[in-house]
Amino acid sequence: MRGRAVQWLVMLGFAAWSALPIAWLFLTAFRPRSAITAVPPRVTSDLTLQNFVRLFSEHDMERLLRNSVATALGTTLATLSVGLPCAFFLSQAKSRLRDNVLLFLLSTKMVPLVAVSLPLFVLFTELGLRGSIMGLVLAQCVASLPFAVWLLTWYFADFPAEIHWAAQLDGHTRGGALWRVVIPMAAPGTAVAAAFTFILAWNDYMLATLLTTMRTRPLTAELPLLVTQGITQWGQLAAGTVVAVVPVALLVFAIRGHLAEGAVSGALKKA
Amino acid sequence: MLGAVLGAMVLIAVLPFALTAYYATTDLSYSLPGREGSFVGMENFARSVGDERFFRSLLLTLQFTAVAVPMELALGLAVALAVPASTRVGRFLLPVIGAPVMLSGIAVGLLWRLLLNGDFGAGVHILRAAGIAESSSVLGTPLGAFLSIVAADVWQWAPFCALVLLAARVSLPETPFLAARLDGARPWEIIRDVTLPSLKPALLVCLLFRVTDCVREFDKVVVMTNGGPGSHTELVSLYLWNVSFVQGDLGYGAAVTILVYLLVLLGVNLVLFAVRPGAGRYAR
């Protein structure tokens, strides 16, 4: 009995650990400045929407959100269209070659992002691509392809090889087998890869800051600018962060069932 | 077909590094006067040898990783061993526990900056009440700032380790546990001799992911301290950013980036070699 109590204590404790700071952030987003800056801090019940109202009126949130959505969606589509075929073919390769390529792809994710953002910054400046959403999509695609291919290859590799042949026996061509049989089977893993790519692109800061101008900047890159040397509007900052977090939370909620099987087992099999 | 696809894949992955290596041999800069981007050979690399700020950033990153990652693994392990994942409430709590993982580095940094605000931050208030923090600004002291970024990292990523280790634990085969219990082993002996060894692959995965992520840590540190006070929390990523884009010295920044890349490759290979299942005298 005492064991069970300890189990629950640990679990609830950890849930509180994760949830309380986030709850505080949400609370701050809905409080007036007087409540936020009160010393000592206390939980009051005067909630307000004025932070959100001011945020949307003073900071052109529509443009920021539009940029974020366009960039994240574009990156996801581009990454998947290139990554899916790559992963499909890679999963069929001999395991020695495949493992080496996968390891190489993973290693590109192990260095500071400057290794990718610096050359892209220079290249884009030379080509005049800085400040365009298309350019940012391209850059984020380059940054997220290795991981997406890695994830999808593991997922495809789990399929029995016979599937490809069985589909072709049924009269499909090689490409037809891909389209009509394998891809529907791959839907869950693809959904996870798509969600990950979207979230990473949405949350990206470095590339978004480097390669955009005020007109094309996504939300995540704009948020830190709200912290000023003078008086920081903490309420608006919290509200902005909440707005940035909600789409990601919804996406994760949508794929929560697939997450357990897809991403984790892939990572574990690698070890 | 496979060859073409593989080739394209490798090209896309390699291209940024190849370009960076090229720029590292130039004095490229868009903001510093007199810089044309002309070839300077290994000059940038030679310059890095005497760069104290670079070495300090490497040391800071090492310290950051060495303090944060073990805590994340330990906490993650504690949760994985303690949580009964199969109950209904357990399954409800798991997404709550894992919530910090999906936040952007920016969001986490802003959240912690809010908590640790010297004037009204709830976190600072608690620290002062516990007698830990004396000065009015936690983020303003070198040690305070360092511990704060560690705390933020542990807060965000211990849940990740917990989820991965829990998933691994839940999928372990029953037989060894049954056998151990039949042999009369006590709970902590079971944990020590059956659970932990079986979790070794998952622990390794966590370790690898977290260590490489700590090396790349950028977003939340930029927002929380921007490398400050001074450069006391200037991790390697921030140093590379500052050199390349704040100072605008792209050629030198590229060179230092290549050096970091080589260091990381070396480190990862060493670790993988040391803990590979086939290595060592007692390998099966």
PDB file of C-alpha atoms in Angstrom, chain A residues 91 98 152-161 163 185 261-262 265-266 269:
ATOM      1  CA  SER A  91      13.794   1.919 -46.043  1.00  0.00           C
ATOM      2  CA  ARG A  98      20.620   2.458 -44.594  1.00  0.00           C
ATOM      3  CA  LEU A 152       9.862   8.168 -41.671  1.00  0.00           C
ATOM      4  CA  THR A 153      12.540   5.668 -42.695  1.00  0.00           C
ATOM      5  CA  TRP A 154      12.255   3.933 -39.341  1.00  0.00           C
ATOM      6  CA  TYR A 155       8.529   3.878 -39.723  1.00  0.00           C
ATOM      7  CA  PHE A 156       8.617   2.453 -43.232  1.00  0.00           C
ATOM      8  CA  ALA A 157      11.267  -0.069 -42.290  1.00  0.00           C
ATOM      9  CA  ASP A 158       8.750  -1.640 -39.951  1.00  0.00           C
ATOM     10  CA  PHE A 159       6.536  -2.584 -42.840  1.00  0.00           C
ATOM     11  CA  PRO A 160       6.947  -6.145 -44.016  1.00  0.00           C
ATOM     12  CA  ALA A 161       8.769  -6.121 -47.325  1.00  0.00           C
ATOM     13  CA  ILE A 163       3.637  -5.458 -48.799  1.00  0.00           C
ATOM     14  CA  MET A 185      -0.682   2.305 -44.238  1.00  0.00           C
ATOM     15  CA  GLU A 261       3.831   4.060 -31.070  1.00  0.00           C
ATOM     16  CA  GLY A 262       5.466   6.122 -33.739  1.00  0.00           C
ATOM     17  CA  SER A 265       9.547   2.965 -30.732  1.00  0.00           C
ATOM     18  CA  GLY A 266      11.542   4.304 -33.648  1.00  0.00           C
ATOM     19  CA  LYS A 269      14.825   0.510 -32.042  1.00  0.00           C
TER      20      LYS A 269
END
